[in-house]
Coordinates of C-alpha atoms in Angstrom, one line a residue:
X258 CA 129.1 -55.4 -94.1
X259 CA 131.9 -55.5 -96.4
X260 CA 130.6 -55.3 -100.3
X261 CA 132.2 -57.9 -102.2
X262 CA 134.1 -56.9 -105.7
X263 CA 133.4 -57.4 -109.4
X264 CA 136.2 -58.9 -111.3
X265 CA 136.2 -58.2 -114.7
X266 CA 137.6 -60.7 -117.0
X267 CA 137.8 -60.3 -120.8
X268 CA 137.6 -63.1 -123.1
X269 CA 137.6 -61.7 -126.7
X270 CA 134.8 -59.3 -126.9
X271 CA 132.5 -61.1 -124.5
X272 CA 132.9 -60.0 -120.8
X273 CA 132.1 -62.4 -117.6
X274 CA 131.8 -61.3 -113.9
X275 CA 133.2 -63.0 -111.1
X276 CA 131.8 -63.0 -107.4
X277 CA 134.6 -63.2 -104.6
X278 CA 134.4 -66.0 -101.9
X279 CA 135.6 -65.2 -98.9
X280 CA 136.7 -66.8 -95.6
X281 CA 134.6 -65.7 -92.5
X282 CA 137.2 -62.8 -91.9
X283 CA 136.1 -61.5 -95.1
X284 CA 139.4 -62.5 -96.5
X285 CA 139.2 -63.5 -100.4
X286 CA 139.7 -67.3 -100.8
X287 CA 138.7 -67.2 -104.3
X288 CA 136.2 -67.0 -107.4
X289 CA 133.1 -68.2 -109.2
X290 CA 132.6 -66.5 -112.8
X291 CA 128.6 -66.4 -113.6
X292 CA 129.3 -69.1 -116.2
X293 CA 130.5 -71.4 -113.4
X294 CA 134.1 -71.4 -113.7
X295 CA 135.5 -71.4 -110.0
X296 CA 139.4 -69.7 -109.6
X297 CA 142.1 -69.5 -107.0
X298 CA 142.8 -66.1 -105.6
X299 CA 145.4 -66.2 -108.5
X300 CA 142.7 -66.5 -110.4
X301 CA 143.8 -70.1 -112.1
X302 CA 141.1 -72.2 -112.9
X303 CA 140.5 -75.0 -109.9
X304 CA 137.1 -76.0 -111.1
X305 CA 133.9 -76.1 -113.4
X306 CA 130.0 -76.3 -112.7
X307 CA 128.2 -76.8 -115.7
X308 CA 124.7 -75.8 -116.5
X309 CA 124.0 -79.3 -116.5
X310 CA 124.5 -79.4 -112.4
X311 CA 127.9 -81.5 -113.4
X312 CA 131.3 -80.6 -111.0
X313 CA 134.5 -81.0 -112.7
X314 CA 137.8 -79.7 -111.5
X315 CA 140.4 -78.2 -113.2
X316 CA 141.4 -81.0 -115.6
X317 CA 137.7 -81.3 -116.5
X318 CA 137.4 -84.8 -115.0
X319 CA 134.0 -85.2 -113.4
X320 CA 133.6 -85.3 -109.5
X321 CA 130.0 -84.4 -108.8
X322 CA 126.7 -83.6 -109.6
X323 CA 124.1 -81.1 -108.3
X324 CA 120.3 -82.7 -109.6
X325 CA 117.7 -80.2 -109.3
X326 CA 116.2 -80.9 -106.4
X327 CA 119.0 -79.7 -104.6
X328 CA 120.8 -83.4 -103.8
X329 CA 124.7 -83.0 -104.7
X330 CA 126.3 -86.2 -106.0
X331 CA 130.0 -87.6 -106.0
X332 CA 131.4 -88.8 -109.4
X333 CA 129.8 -92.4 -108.8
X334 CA 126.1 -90.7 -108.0
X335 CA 126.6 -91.7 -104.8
X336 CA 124.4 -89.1 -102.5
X337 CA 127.2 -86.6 -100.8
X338 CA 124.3 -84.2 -99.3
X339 CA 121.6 -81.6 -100.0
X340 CA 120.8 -77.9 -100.1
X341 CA 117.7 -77.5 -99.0
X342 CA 115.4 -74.5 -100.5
X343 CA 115.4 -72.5 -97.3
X344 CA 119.6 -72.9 -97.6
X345 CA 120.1 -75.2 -95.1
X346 CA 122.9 -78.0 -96.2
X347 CA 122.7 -81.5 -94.9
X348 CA 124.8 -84.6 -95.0
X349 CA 123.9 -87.5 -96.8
X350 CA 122.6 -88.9 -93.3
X351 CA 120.2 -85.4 -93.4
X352 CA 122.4 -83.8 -90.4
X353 CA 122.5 -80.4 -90.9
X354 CA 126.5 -79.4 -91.7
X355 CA 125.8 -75.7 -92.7
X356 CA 123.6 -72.9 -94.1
X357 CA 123.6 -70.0 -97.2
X358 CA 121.7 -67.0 -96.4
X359 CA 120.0 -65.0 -98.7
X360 CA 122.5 -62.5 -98.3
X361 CA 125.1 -64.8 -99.2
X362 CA 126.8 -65.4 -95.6
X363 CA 127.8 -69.0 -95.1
X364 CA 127.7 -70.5 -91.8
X365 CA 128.6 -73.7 -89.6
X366 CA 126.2 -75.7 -88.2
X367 CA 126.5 -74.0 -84.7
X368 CA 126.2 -70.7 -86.9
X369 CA 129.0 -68.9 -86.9
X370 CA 129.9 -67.5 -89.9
X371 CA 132.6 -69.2 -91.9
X372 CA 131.9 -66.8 -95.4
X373 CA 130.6 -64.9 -97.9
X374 CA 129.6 -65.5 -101.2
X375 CA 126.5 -62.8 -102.7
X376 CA 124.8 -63.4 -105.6
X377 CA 126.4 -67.2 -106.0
X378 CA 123.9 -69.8 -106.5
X379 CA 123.4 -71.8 -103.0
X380 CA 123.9 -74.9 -104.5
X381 CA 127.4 -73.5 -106.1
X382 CA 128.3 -72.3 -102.6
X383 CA 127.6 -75.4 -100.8
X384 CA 129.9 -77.3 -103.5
X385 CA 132.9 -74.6 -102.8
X386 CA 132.1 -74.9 -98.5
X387 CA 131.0 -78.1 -97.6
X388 CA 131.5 -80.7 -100.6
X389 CA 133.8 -80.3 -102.6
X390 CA 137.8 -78.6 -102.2
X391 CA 139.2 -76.8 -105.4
X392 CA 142.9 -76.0 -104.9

């Protein structure tokens, strides 16, 4: 399998890593920095997740929420779906719409493989696949 790259970005003296997302042909589709920050493949900011589980896109209005049990909200807390522990993502009527593996390969509900995000929190990667679109 195709390692995903490291992008380095330097903010003063503090450094932050980046994963790559990438479309099922292992094409890159974009970024999530470890401090949440999700980028374009021109790496221009097209979203936040805050510590807090809050979603904000790029103007830094808020659109979501991820709780900690896995439940991800829309901006008026209004249930939008769930990541379930085993990384299996559900609507908000509990059918199942996708999965994360471990290894970070995304897939459809039939299975098929529609990315790749390693070492991306599942809840972050179900935002950036199934909830959420940052453009």
């Amino acid at each position: 399998m195709k390692k995903l790259s490291l992008i380095i970005a330097l903010i003063g003296s503090t450094a932050l890593t980046a994963q790559t997302i990438e479309n099922g042909s292992h094409s890159t589709s974009g970024y999530i920095k470890n401090d949440g920050t999700i980028e374009n493949t021109s790496h221009s900011t097209s979203g936040y997740i805050k510590n807090d589980g809050t979603i904000e896109n790029s103007s830094h209005s808020t659109i979501g929420y991820i709780r900690n049990d896995g439940t991800i909200e829309n901006s008026s807390h209004s249930t939008v779906g769930y990541v379930k522990n085993d990384g299996t993502v559900e609507n908000s009527s509990h059918s199942t719409i996708g999965y994360v593996k471990n290894d970070g390969t995304v897939e459809n509900s039939s299975h098929s493989t529609i990315g790749y995000a390693s070492g991306v929190r599942r809840e972050w990667v179900a935002v950036v696949y199934f909830f959420f679109r940052f453009n």
